[in-house]
PDB file of C-alpha atoms and ligand atoms in Angstrom:
ATOM      1  CA  MET N   1      77.575 120.598 107.653  1.00 57.00           C
ATOM      2  CA  LYS N   2      81.283 119.568 107.633  1.00 63.00           C
ATOM      3  CA  ASP N   3      81.548 119.005 104.011  1.00 77.00           C
ATOM      4  CA  LYS N   4      79.287 121.806 102.896  1.00 93.00           C
ATOM      5  CA  ILE N   5      81.205 124.135 100.614  1.00 95.00           C
ATOM      6  CA  VAL N   6      81.350 127.634 101.515  1.00 95.00           C
ATOM      7  CA  LEU N   7      82.714 128.808  98.414  1.00 97.00           C
ATOM      8  CA  SER N   8      84.587 127.144  95.126  1.00 98.00           C
ATOM      9  CA  GLN N   9      87.146 128.922  92.987  1.00 98.00           C
ATOM     10  CA  GLY N  10      88.940 128.622  90.117  1.00 98.00           C
ATOM     11  CA  PHE N  11      91.462 131.160  87.973  1.00 98.00           C
ATOM     12  CA  GLU N  12      93.058 129.955  84.774  1.00 98.00           C
ATOM     13  CA  ILE N  13      96.965 130.349  84.713  1.00 98.00           C
ATOM     14  CA  GLN N  14      98.583 130.893  81.924  1.00 98.00           C
ATOM     15  CA  GLY N  15     102.526 129.661  81.356  1.00 98.00           C
ATOM     16  CA  ALA N  16     104.792 132.828  80.944  1.00 97.00           C
ATOM     17  CA  ASP N  17     102.108 135.328  82.026  1.00 97.00           C
ATOM     18  CA  PHE N  18     104.232 137.693  84.142  1.00 96.00           C
ATOM     19  CA  VAL N  19     101.913 140.724  83.964  1.00 96.00           C
ATOM     20  CA  ARG N  20      98.755 138.694  85.435  1.00 98.00           C
ATOM     21  CA  GLY N  21     100.900 136.166  87.355  1.00 98.00           C
ATOM     22  CA  GLY N  22      99.789 136.864  90.854  1.00 98.00           C
ATOM     23  CA  GLU N  23      96.344 138.126  90.299  1.00 98.00           C
ATOM     24  CA  ALA N  24      95.193 134.637  91.290  1.00 98.00           C
ATOM     25  CA  SER N  25      96.346 134.758  94.520  1.00 98.00           C
ATOM     26  CA  CYS N  26      95.521 138.157  95.154  1.00 98.00           C
ATOM     27  CA  GLN N  27      92.030 136.975  94.809  1.00 98.00           C
ATOM     28  CA  ILE N  28      92.137 134.132  96.724  1.00 98.00           C
ATOM     29  CA  VAL N  29      93.137 136.613  99.377  1.00 98.00           C
ATOM     30  CA  GLU N  30      90.576 138.598  98.768  1.00 98.00           C
ATOM     31  CA  ALA N  31      87.471 136.003  99.362  1.00 98.00           C
ATOM     32  CA  LEU N  32      89.010 134.763 102.531  1.00 98.00           C
ATOM     33  CA  ARG N  33      89.456 137.953 104.070  1.00 97.00           C
ATOM     34  CA  ASP N  34      85.944 138.866 102.947  1.00 97.00           C
ATOM     35  CA  LEU N  35      84.716 135.125 104.384  1.00 96.00           C
ATOM     36  CA  ALA N  36      86.651 136.543 107.653  1.00 96.00           C
ATOM     37  CA  PHE N  37      88.917 133.978 108.170  1.00 96.00           C
ATOM     38  CA  PRO N  38      91.759 135.428 110.344  1.00 96.00           C
ATOM     39  CA  PRO N  39      94.562 137.254 109.297  1.00 97.00           C
ATOM     40  CA  GLU N  40      97.244 134.445 110.384  1.00 97.00           C
ATOM     41  CA  ILE N  41      95.121 131.921 107.960  1.00 97.00           C
ATOM     42  CA  VAL N  42      94.587 134.415 105.387  1.00 98.00           C
ATOM     43  CA  ARG N  43      98.079 135.003 105.508  1.00 98.00           C
ATOM     44  CA  ARG N  44      99.249 131.806 104.562  1.00 98.00           C
ATOM     45  CA  ALA N  45      96.828 130.722 102.012  1.00 98.00           C
ATOM     46  CA  GLY N  46      98.309 133.684 100.359  1.00 98.00           C
ATOM     47  CA  ILE N  47     101.770 132.459 100.294  1.00 98.00           C
ATOM     48  CA  ALA N  48     100.649 129.067  99.469  1.00 98.00           C
ATOM     49  CA  SER N  49      98.638 130.187  96.908  1.00 98.00           C
ATOM     50  CA  TYR N  50     101.366 132.787  95.355  1.00 98.00           C
ATOM     51  CA  GLU N  51     104.095 130.260  95.295  1.00 98.00           C
ATOM     52  CA  MET N  52     101.825 127.650  93.499  1.00 98.00           C
ATOM     53  CA  GLU N  53     100.429 129.969  91.130  1.00 98.00           C
ATOM     54  CA  MET N  54     103.749 131.497  90.312  1.00 98.00           C
ATOM     55  CA  ASN N  55     105.257 127.923  89.840  1.00 98.00           C
ATOM     56  CA  MET N  56     102.668 127.650  87.349  1.00 98.00           C
ATOM     57  CA  VAL N  57     103.326 130.742  85.737  1.00 98.00           C
ATOM     58  CA  LEU N  58     107.440 130.187  85.767  1.00 98.00           C
ATOM     59  CA  TYR N  59     107.214 126.150  84.775  1.00 98.00           C
ATOM     60  CA  ALA N  60     104.069 125.160  82.770  1.00 98.00           C
ATOM     61  CA  ASP N  61     102.055 125.771  79.637  1.00 98.00           C
ATOM     62  CA  HIS N  62      99.202 126.600  81.826  1.00 98.00           C
ATOM     63  CA  GLY N  63      96.675 125.774  84.624  1.00 98.00           C
ATOM     64  CA  MET N  64      94.237 125.831  86.572  1.00 98.00           C
ATOM     65  CA  LEU N  65      94.521 127.211  90.170  1.00 98.00           C
ATOM     66  CA  SER N  66      91.443 125.871  92.512  1.00 98.00           C
ATOM     67  CA  LEU N  67      89.917 127.428  95.864  1.00 98.00           C
ATOM     68  CA  THR N  68      87.171 125.509  98.065  1.00 98.00           C
ATOM     69  CA  VAL N  69      86.055 126.564 101.297  1.00 97.00           C
ATOM     70  CA  THR N  70      84.725 124.271 103.769  1.00 96.00           C
ATOM     71  CA  PRO N  71      83.363 125.458 107.011  1.00 92.00           C
ATOM     72  CA  ASP N  72      86.781 123.409 108.741  1.00 92.00           C
ATOM     73  CA  ALA N  73      89.519 123.993 105.964  1.00 97.00           C
ATOM     74  CA  ILE N  74      90.507 125.977 102.900  1.00 98.00           C
ATOM     75  CA  MET N  75      91.993 123.179  99.974  1.00 98.00           C
ATOM     76  CA  ILE N  76      93.922 124.745  97.288  1.00 98.00           C
ATOM     77  CA  PHE N  77      94.578 123.123  94.230  1.00 98.00           C
ATOM     78  CA  ALA N  78      97.108 123.760  91.459  1.00 99.00           C
ATOM     79  CA  ASP N  79      97.058 121.331  88.248  1.00 99.00           C
ATOM     80  CA  ASP N  80      98.861 122.081  85.151  1.00 99.00           C
ATOM     81  CA  GLN N  81      99.790 120.876  81.662  1.00 98.00           C
ATOM     82  CA  GLY N  82     103.930 121.372  81.209  1.00 98.00           C
ATOM     83  CA  GLN N  83     107.161 119.860  81.872  1.00 98.00           C
ATOM     84  CA  GLY N  84     106.369 117.964  85.361  1.00 98.00           C
ATOM     85  CA  ILE N  85     109.049 117.357  87.664  1.00 98.00           C
ATOM     86  CA  PRO N  86     111.488 114.763  87.156  1.00 98.00           C
ATOM     87  CA  ASP N  87     112.427 114.511  91.019  1.00 98.00           C
ATOM     88  CA  ILE N  88     109.751 115.789  93.393  1.00 98.00           C
ATOM     89  CA  GLU N  89     111.793 115.050  96.662  1.00 98.00           C
ATOM     90  CA  LEU N  90     114.774 116.900  94.956  1.00 98.00           C
ATOM     91  CA  ALA N  91     112.486 119.754  94.057  1.00 98.00           C
ATOM     92  CA  MET N  92     111.340 120.007  97.687  1.00 98.00           C
ATOM     93  CA  GLN N  93     115.006 120.212  98.930  1.00 98.00           C
ATOM     94  CA  ASN N  94     115.381 124.263 100.053  1.00 97.00           C
ATOM     95  CA  GLY N  95     117.613 126.375  97.216  1.00 97.00           C
ATOM     96  CA  TYR N  96     116.956 123.224  94.564  1.00 98.00           C
ATOM     97  CA  SER N  97     115.814 125.389  91.587  1.00 98.00           C
ATOM     98  CA  THR N  98     116.085 124.965  87.525  1.00 98.00           C
ATOM     99  CA  ALA N  99     115.373 128.530  86.860  1.00 98.00           C
ATOM    100  CA  THR N 100     116.882 130.259  84.409  1.00 96.00           C
ATOM    101  CA  GLN N 101     119.074 133.239  84.787  1.00 97.00           C
ATOM    102  CA  GLU N 102     116.201 134.918  83.183  1.00 95.00           C
ATOM    103  CA  ILE N 103     113.590 133.811  85.600  1.00 96.00           C
ATOM    104  CA  ARG N 104     115.972 134.473  88.296  1.00 97.00           C
ATOM    105  CA  GLU N 105     116.573 138.295  87.885  1.00 96.00           C
ATOM    106  CA  MET N 106     112.675 138.461  87.762  1.00 94.00           C
ATOM    107  CA  GLY N 107     113.840 137.486  91.233  1.00 96.00           C
ATOM    108  CA  PHE N 108     112.343 133.761  91.371  1.00 97.00           C
ATOM    109  CA  GLY N 109     114.394 130.812  91.332  1.00 97.00           C
ATOM    110  CA  ALA N 110     115.479 130.755  95.189  1.00 98.00           C
ATOM    111  CA  GLY N 111     114.521 127.366  95.243  1.00 98.00           C
ATOM    112  CA  MET N 112     112.395 127.917  98.758  1.00 98.00           C
ATOM    113  CA  GLY N 113     109.028 128.457  96.960  1.00 98.00           C
ATOM    114  CA  LEU N 114     107.676 124.038  97.200  1.00 98.00           C
ATOM    115  CA  SER N 115     109.053 124.733 101.127  1.00 97.00           C
ATOM    116  CA  ASN N 116     107.257 127.688 101.591  1.00 98.00           C
ATOM    117  CA  ILE N 117     103.952 125.786 100.239  1.00 98.00           C
ATOM    118  CA  LYS N 118     104.750 122.973 102.724  1.00 98.00           C
ATOM    119  CA  LYS N 119     105.887 124.821 106.129  1.00 98.00           C
ATOM    120  CA  ASN N 120     102.247 127.293 105.304  1.00 98.00           C
ATOM    121  CA  SER N 121      99.928 124.349 104.955  1.00 98.00           C
ATOM    122  CA  ASP N 122      98.898 121.221 106.966  1.00 98.00           C
ATOM    123  CA  LYS N 123      98.799 119.058 104.519  1.00 98.00           C
ATOM    124  CA  MET N 124     100.649 119.077 101.045  1.00 98.00           C
ATOM    125  CA  GLN N 125     100.434 116.434  98.089  1.00 98.00           C
ATOM    126  CA  ILE N 126     102.439 116.933  95.354  1.00 98.00           C
ATOM    127  CA  THR N 127     102.507 114.440  92.032  1.00 98.00           C
ATOM    128  CA  SER N 128     103.927 114.973  88.464  1.00 98.00           C
ATOM    129  CA  THR N 129     104.305 112.874  85.228  1.00 98.00           C
ATOM    130  CA  VAL N 130     107.298 114.412  82.823  1.00 98.00           C
ATOM    131  CA  GLY N 131     106.238 115.767  80.005  1.00 98.00           C
ATOM    132  CA  GLU N 132     102.337 116.031  80.951  1.00 98.00           C
ATOM    133  CA  GLY N 133     102.014 118.247  84.250  1.00 98.00           C
ATOM    134  CA  THR N 134     102.192 118.826  87.719  1.00 99.00           C
ATOM    135  CA  LYS N 135      99.211 118.516  90.717  1.00 99.00           C
ATOM    136  CA  VAL N 136      99.864 120.435  93.819  1.00 99.00           C
ATOM    137  CA  HIS N 137      96.837 120.144  96.453  1.00 98.00           C
ATOM    138  CA  ILE N 138      97.253 121.591 100.247  1.00 98.00           C
ATOM    139  CA  VAL N 139      94.889 121.895 103.049  1.00 98.00           C
ATOM    140  CA  ILE N 140      94.815 124.519 105.404  1.00 98.00           C
ATOM    141  CA  GLU N 141      92.852 123.304 108.807  1.00 97.00           C
ATOM    142  CA  ALA N 142      90.552 126.168 109.491  1.00 93.00           C
ATOM    143  CA  ASN N 143      87.935 124.645 111.976  1.00 89.00           C
ATOM    144  CA  GLY N 144      85.771 126.914 112.345  1.00 84.00           C
ATOM    145  CA  ALA N 145      87.525 129.843 112.575  1.00 87.00           C
ATOM    146  CA  ARG N 146      85.524 131.764 110.348  1.00 91.00           C
ATOM    147  CA  SER N 147      84.298 135.256 112.831  1.00 86.00           C
ATOM    148  CA  ASN N 148      81.001 135.612 110.683  1.00 79.00           C
ATOM    149  CA  SER N 149      80.432 131.565 110.254  1.00 69.00           C
TER     150      SER N 149
HETATM  151  N1  LIG T 201     104.041 123.605  88.472  1.00 51.87           N
HETATM  152  C1  LIG T 201     105.704 123.049  88.556  1.00 51.87           C
HETATM  153  N2  LIG T 201     105.575 122.072  86.511  1.00 51.87           N
HETATM  154  C2  LIG T 201     107.170 121.908  86.929  1.00 51.87           C
HETATM  155  N3  LIG T 201     108.148 122.011  87.589  1.00 51.87           N
HETATM  156  C3  LIG T 201     108.089 122.545  88.599  1.00 51.87           C
HETATM  157  C4  LIG T 201     107.011 123.236  89.310  1.00 51.87           C
HETATM  158  N4  LIG T 201     107.214 123.616  89.991  1.00 51.87           N
HETATM  159  C5  LIG T 201     108.156 123.490  90.426  1.00 51.87           C
HETATM  160  N5  LIG T 201     109.123 122.705  89.780  1.00 51.87           N
HETATM  161  C6  LIG T 201     110.490 122.331  89.980  1.00 51.87           C
HETATM  162  O1  LIG T 201     111.104 122.616  91.040  1.00 51.87           O
HETATM  163  C7  LIG T 201     111.996 123.409  91.580  1.00 51.87           C
HETATM  164  C8  LIG T 201     111.483 124.365  92.731  1.00 51.87           C
HETATM  165  O2  LIG T 201     109.956 124.670  92.996  1.00 51.87           O
HETATM  166  P1  LIG T 201     110.195 126.185  94.305  1.00 51.87           P
HETATM  167  O3  LIG T 201     109.199 126.413  94.253  1.00 51.87           O
HETATM  168  O4  LIG T 201     111.053 125.278  95.182  1.00 51.87           O
HETATM  169  O5  LIG T 201     111.526 126.603  93.788  1.00 51.87           O
HETATM  170  P2  LIG T 201     112.031 128.363  92.566  1.00 51.87           P
HETATM  171  O6  LIG T 201     110.217 128.079  92.237  1.00 51.87           O
HETATM  172  O7  LIG T 201     113.121 127.396  92.111  1.00 51.87           O
HETATM  173  O8  LIG T 201     111.899 128.699  93.338  1.00 51.87           O
HETATM  174  P3  LIG T 201     111.789 130.430  94.207  1.00 51.87           P
HETATM  175  O9  LIG T 201     109.926 129.519  94.436  1.00 51.87           O
HETATM  176  O10 LIG T 201     112.124 130.411  95.293  1.00 51.87           O
HETATM  177  O11 LIG T 201     111.421 131.576  93.476  1.00 51.87           O
HETATM  178  C9  LIG T 201     111.328 124.329  90.420  1.00 51.87           C
HETATM  179  O12 LIG T 201     113.026 124.842  89.922  1.00 51.87           O
HETATM  180  C10 LIG T 201     111.548 123.906  89.213  1.00 51.87           C
HETATM  181  O13 LIG T 201     111.906 123.003  88.599  1.00 51.87           O
HETATM  182 MG1  LIG T 202     108.620 128.828  92.849  1.00 51.87          MG
END
């Protein structure tokens, strides 16, 4: 029962697509609301998934944002093909960003995304290979928090 998958969804993310960028995380929020998760949990998943999605839009060629929900947890996985991150520890630091002037003018590049993902999740794993891509995996514990489960 614990491992039962309640919902599994995947969204394709296209690098530099600022028109659709943000849509996948919006759909994740809607799906979690429909599943009757408490607003605080939905809010955390929304923030984390938005940052994961926009990092793929900003820094990757393309990728997938996936949502898996079990009775106990919300798992969100970002898997992209792209430039990768040479120094993950450095990238995780508040304020560190390689965003160009153009990206900053669009309102991104504060260097807060990865730390925001960490802050809003219970577990975060990030692996990356330069020239290949990046994987970010988060878990938000939900221990039966759904009001209609
Ligand atoms: N999926 C990714 N692929 C390649 N590099 C990435 C990826 N995600 C993050 N990075 C690198 O890590 C840095 C820090 O990411 P983070 O999300 O914390 O900040 P940001 O995207 O630069 O700014 P913000 O998220 O505040 O708009 C980025 O500037 C980029 O160099
Ligand atoms: Mg970011």
